[in-house]
Amino acid sequence: MLQLLQTSPVDSKVKEPKDDLISKLVVEQMNKGNLDHEDVVQLTFLHLVAGNATMVNLIALGVVELLQHPQQLEDMKNEPKLVEPMVEELLRYHTSSALATRRVADQDVELLGQVVKKNEGIYASNMSANRDKSVFKDPDTFDIHRSQGPQLGFGYGAHVCVARWLARAELQCVFGTILQKLPNLKLAVPFDKVKYSEPDQDVGITELPVTW
């Protein structure tokens, strides 16, 4: 993906800037020395993946979960404000970018009885944390009425997702609107025919035929 972005669309905006976000990064930041080429590539990658792919995946996953839990779906239709806890539960249950929190130790450190040596790498799995039995009752169950938390779908601390409130607002808007505009939304295929992403990729759905 990064190899693709190194030639397109970043380089195309270097040659021919237009009125778009990538062009602005090139003209107003890279050309003035505030960012280098690699910075612009990384920022473009983040906009395309974090700002787009994760939302698409979560919307599809949320639709499937609601249709698989018809009582919870009915509860949301009857009580629209449940969209907020539903989104939080979706972020917990289907953690996006679960493989993004890779870390390398800059010194030996002991963590929960395990020694991570200097220069060794780990995955700080927020997906695993979101299924922690010591925090969440029945963690492998999707439950929009869940009161435990908080979920760590956006990460934590200094590296928490900077767009988390925008993501929440987008998801709440989408699911609130879907229930109002498409109350008869259904899958056009059986649940066991839904096409999920590969295990080594971020959790998502590659194709979701629906009818209404």
Coordinates of C-alpha atoms in Angstrom, one line a residue:
M1 CA 0.0 0.0 0.0
L2 CA 2.8 2.4 0.9
Q3 CA 4.6 1.6 -2.3
L4 CA 1.5 2.4 -4.2
L5 CA 1.1 5.8 -2.5
Q6 CA 4.7 6.7 -3.2
T7 CA 3.8 6.9 -6.9
S8 CA 0.1 7.7 -6.7
P9 CA -1.6 9.8 -5.7
V10 CA 1.1 11.8 -3.9
D11 CA 3.5 12.2 -6.8
S12 CA 0.7 13.1 -9.2
K13 CA -0.2 16.0 -6.8
V14 CA 3.5 17.1 -6.8
K15 CA 3.4 17.3 -10.6
E16 CA -0.1 18.8 -10.8
P17 CA -1.6 20.1 -7.6
K18 CA -5.4 20.5 -7.4
D19 CA -8.0 21.7 -4.9
D20 CA -7.8 18.7 -2.6
L21 CA -6.3 17.7 0.8
I22 CA -3.3 15.8 -0.6
S23 CA -2.4 18.8 -2.8
K24 CA -2.6 21.1 0.2
L25 CA -0.2 18.8 2.1
V26 CA 2.2 19.0 -0.8
V27 CA 1.9 22.7 -1.6
E28 CA 1.5 24.1 1.9
Q29 CA 3.6 21.7 3.9
M30 CA 6.0 19.6 1.9
N31 CA 7.1 22.4 -0.6
K32 CA 7.7 24.7 2.4
G33 CA 9.9 22.2 4.1
N34 CA 7.5 21.5 7.0
L35 CA 7.0 17.8 5.8
D36 CA 9.1 15.6 3.7
H37 CA 7.8 13.2 1.0
E38 CA 7.5 10.2 3.4
D39 CA 5.5 12.3 5.8
V40 CA 3.0 13.1 3.1
V41 CA 2.8 9.5 2.1
Q42 CA 2.1 8.4 5.6
L43 CA -0.5 11.0 6.2
T44 CA -2.2 10.1 2.9
F45 CA -2.2 6.4 4.0
L46 CA -3.8 7.3 7.3
H47 CA -6.5 9.4 5.6
L48 CA -7.3 6.6 3.2
V49 CA -7.2 3.7 5.7
A50 CA -8.0 5.1 9.1
G51 CA -10.5 7.7 7.8
N52 CA -12.2 5.5 5.3
A53 CA -11.6 1.7 5.5
T54 CA -12.2 1.4 9.2
M55 CA -15.5 3.3 8.9
V56 CA -16.7 1.1 6.0
N57 CA -15.7 -2.0 7.9
L58 CA -17.5 -0.9 11.1
I59 CA -20.7 0.1 9.3
A60 CA -20.9 -3.3 7.6
L61 CA -20.0 -5.2 10.8
G62 CA -22.6 -3.2 12.8
V63 CA -25.3 -3.9 10.3
V64 CA -24.6 -7.7 10.5
E65 CA -24.5 -7.7 14.3
L66 CA -27.8 -5.8 14.6
L67 CA -29.5 -8.2 12.2
Q68 CA -28.1 -11.1 14.1
H69 CA -29.5 -9.7 17.3
P70 CA -33.1 -8.8 16.4
Q71 CA -34.2 -7.9 19.9
Q72 CA -31.4 -5.4 20.3
L73 CA -32.2 -4.0 16.9
E74 CA -35.9 -3.6 18.0
D75 CA -34.7 -1.9 21.2
M76 CA -32.7 0.6 19.2
K77 CA -35.7 1.3 17.0
N78 CA -37.9 1.9 20.1
E79 CA -35.2 3.9 21.9
P80 CA -33.0 5.9 19.4
K81 CA -30.6 7.1 22.1
L82 CA -29.3 3.5 22.4
V83 CA -27.3 4.3 19.3
E84 CA -24.5 5.7 21.5
P85 CA -23.9 2.5 23.7
M86 CA -24.4 0.4 20.5
V87 CA -21.5 2.2 18.8
E88 CA -19.3 1.7 21.9
E89 CA -20.2 -2.0 22.0
L90 CA -19.4 -2.3 18.3
L91 CA -16.0 -0.6 18.8
R92 CA -15.4 -3.1 21.6
Y93 CA -16.7 -6.2 19.9
H94 CA -15.1 -5.6 16.5
T95 CA -11.9 -3.7 17.2
S96 CA -10.6 -1.9 14.1
S97 CA -6.9 -1.7 13.4
A98 CA -6.2 -4.5 15.8
L99 CA -2.7 -5.0 14.4
A100 CA -1.7 -1.4 14.4
T101 CA -0.4 -1.2 18.0
R102 CA 3.1 -2.6 17.4
R103 CA 5.7 -1.5 19.9
V104 CA 9.5 -2.1 20.3
A105 CA 11.1 -1.9 23.7
D106 CA 13.9 0.6 24.1
Q107 CA 15.1 -1.1 27.2
D108 CA 14.4 -4.4 29.1
V109 CA 11.0 -4.2 30.8
E110 CA 9.0 -6.7 32.9
L111 CA 5.3 -6.8 32.2
L112 CA 3.0 -9.1 34.1
G113 CA 5.8 -11.5 34.9
Q114 CA 7.2 -11.6 31.3
V115 CA 10.4 -9.9 30.4
V116 CA 10.5 -8.0 27.1
K117 CA 14.1 -7.4 26.2
K118 CA 15.5 -4.3 24.5
N119 CA 14.7 -4.2 20.7
E120 CA 12.1 -6.9 21.0
G121 CA 8.8 -6.2 19.5
I122 CA 5.2 -6.8 20.7
Y123 CA 1.7 -6.3 19.7
A124 CA -0.2 -4.4 22.4
S125 CA -3.5 -5.9 21.3
N126 CA -6.4 -3.7 22.0
M127 CA -8.6 -6.4 20.5
S128 CA -7.5 -8.8 23.3
A129 CA -8.1 -6.0 25.9
N130 CA -11.6 -5.5 24.6
R131 CA -12.4 -9.2 25.3
D132 CA -10.8 -9.2 28.8
K133 CA -13.0 -11.4 31.1
S134 CA -11.8 -9.5 34.1
V135 CA -13.3 -6.3 32.7
F136 CA -16.3 -7.4 30.6
K137 CA -18.9 -10.0 31.6
D138 CA -19.4 -12.5 28.7
P139 CA -16.9 -10.6 26.5
D140 CA -17.6 -12.7 23.4
T141 CA -21.3 -11.6 23.4
F142 CA -22.5 -8.6 21.5
D143 CA -24.7 -6.6 24.0
I144 CA -25.6 -2.9 23.4
H145 CA -27.0 -2.8 27.0
R146 CA -23.5 -3.5 28.4
S147 CA -22.5 -1.2 31.2
Q148 CA -18.9 -2.3 31.7
G149 CA -16.0 -0.5 30.0
P150 CA -14.5 1.5 28.7
Q151 CA -13.6 -0.1 25.4
L152 CA -10.1 0.5 23.9
G153 CA -11.0 0.4 20.2
F154 CA -9.3 3.8 19.7
G155 CA -6.2 2.9 21.7
Y156 CA -5.1 4.6 24.9
G157 CA -2.8 7.3 26.2
A158 CA -0.4 9.4 24.0
H159 CA -1.3 7.4 20.9
V160 CA -5.1 7.4 21.2
C161 CA -6.9 8.0 17.9
V162 CA -7.0 11.7 17.3
A163 CA -10.3 11.3 15.3
R164 CA -12.1 9.2 17.8
W165 CA -14.9 11.8 18.4
L166 CA -15.4 12.2 14.7
A167 CA -15.6 8.5 14.2
R168 CA -18.1 8.1 17.0
A169 CA -20.2 10.9 15.5
E170 CA -20.1 9.3 12.0
L171 CA -21.1 5.9 13.3
Q172 CA -23.9 7.3 15.5
C173 CA -25.2 9.2 12.5
V174 CA -25.1 6.2 10.2
F175 CA -26.8 3.7 12.5
G176 CA -29.4 6.3 13.7
T177 CA -30.2 7.1 10.0
I178 CA -30.3 3.5 8.8
L179 CA -32.8 2.5 11.4
Q180 CA -35.1 5.4 10.5
K181 CA -34.7 5.3 6.7
L182 CA -34.4 1.6 6.1
P183 CA -36.4 -0.1 8.9
N184 CA -36.8 -3.3 6.8
L185 CA -33.1 -3.7 6.0
K186 CA -32.2 -7.4 5.7
L187 CA -29.3 -9.4 4.4
A188 CA -29.7 -10.7 0.9
V189 CA -27.5 -13.8 1.7
P190 CA -27.5 -16.2 4.7
F191 CA -25.4 -15.1 7.6
D192 CA -22.9 -17.9 7.0
K193 CA -22.3 -16.6 3.5
V194 CA -21.1 -13.1 4.6
K195 CA -17.6 -12.6 3.3
Y196 CA -15.2 -11.5 6.1
S197 CA -11.7 -10.2 5.6
E198 CA -8.8 -12.6 6.0
P199 CA -7.5 -13.3 9.5
D200 CA -4.2 -11.4 8.9
Q201 CA -6.1 -8.2 8.0
D202 CA -8.1 -5.8 10.1
V203 CA -11.5 -7.2 10.9
G204 CA -14.0 -6.3 8.2
I205 CA -16.5 -7.5 5.6
T206 CA -15.5 -7.5 2.0
E207 CA -19.0 -7.8 0.5
L208 CA -22.4 -7.3 2.1
P209 CA -25.5 -7.8 -0.2
V210 CA -28.6 -6.3 1.5
T211 CA -32.2 -5.7 0.6
W212 CA -34.9 -3.4 2.1

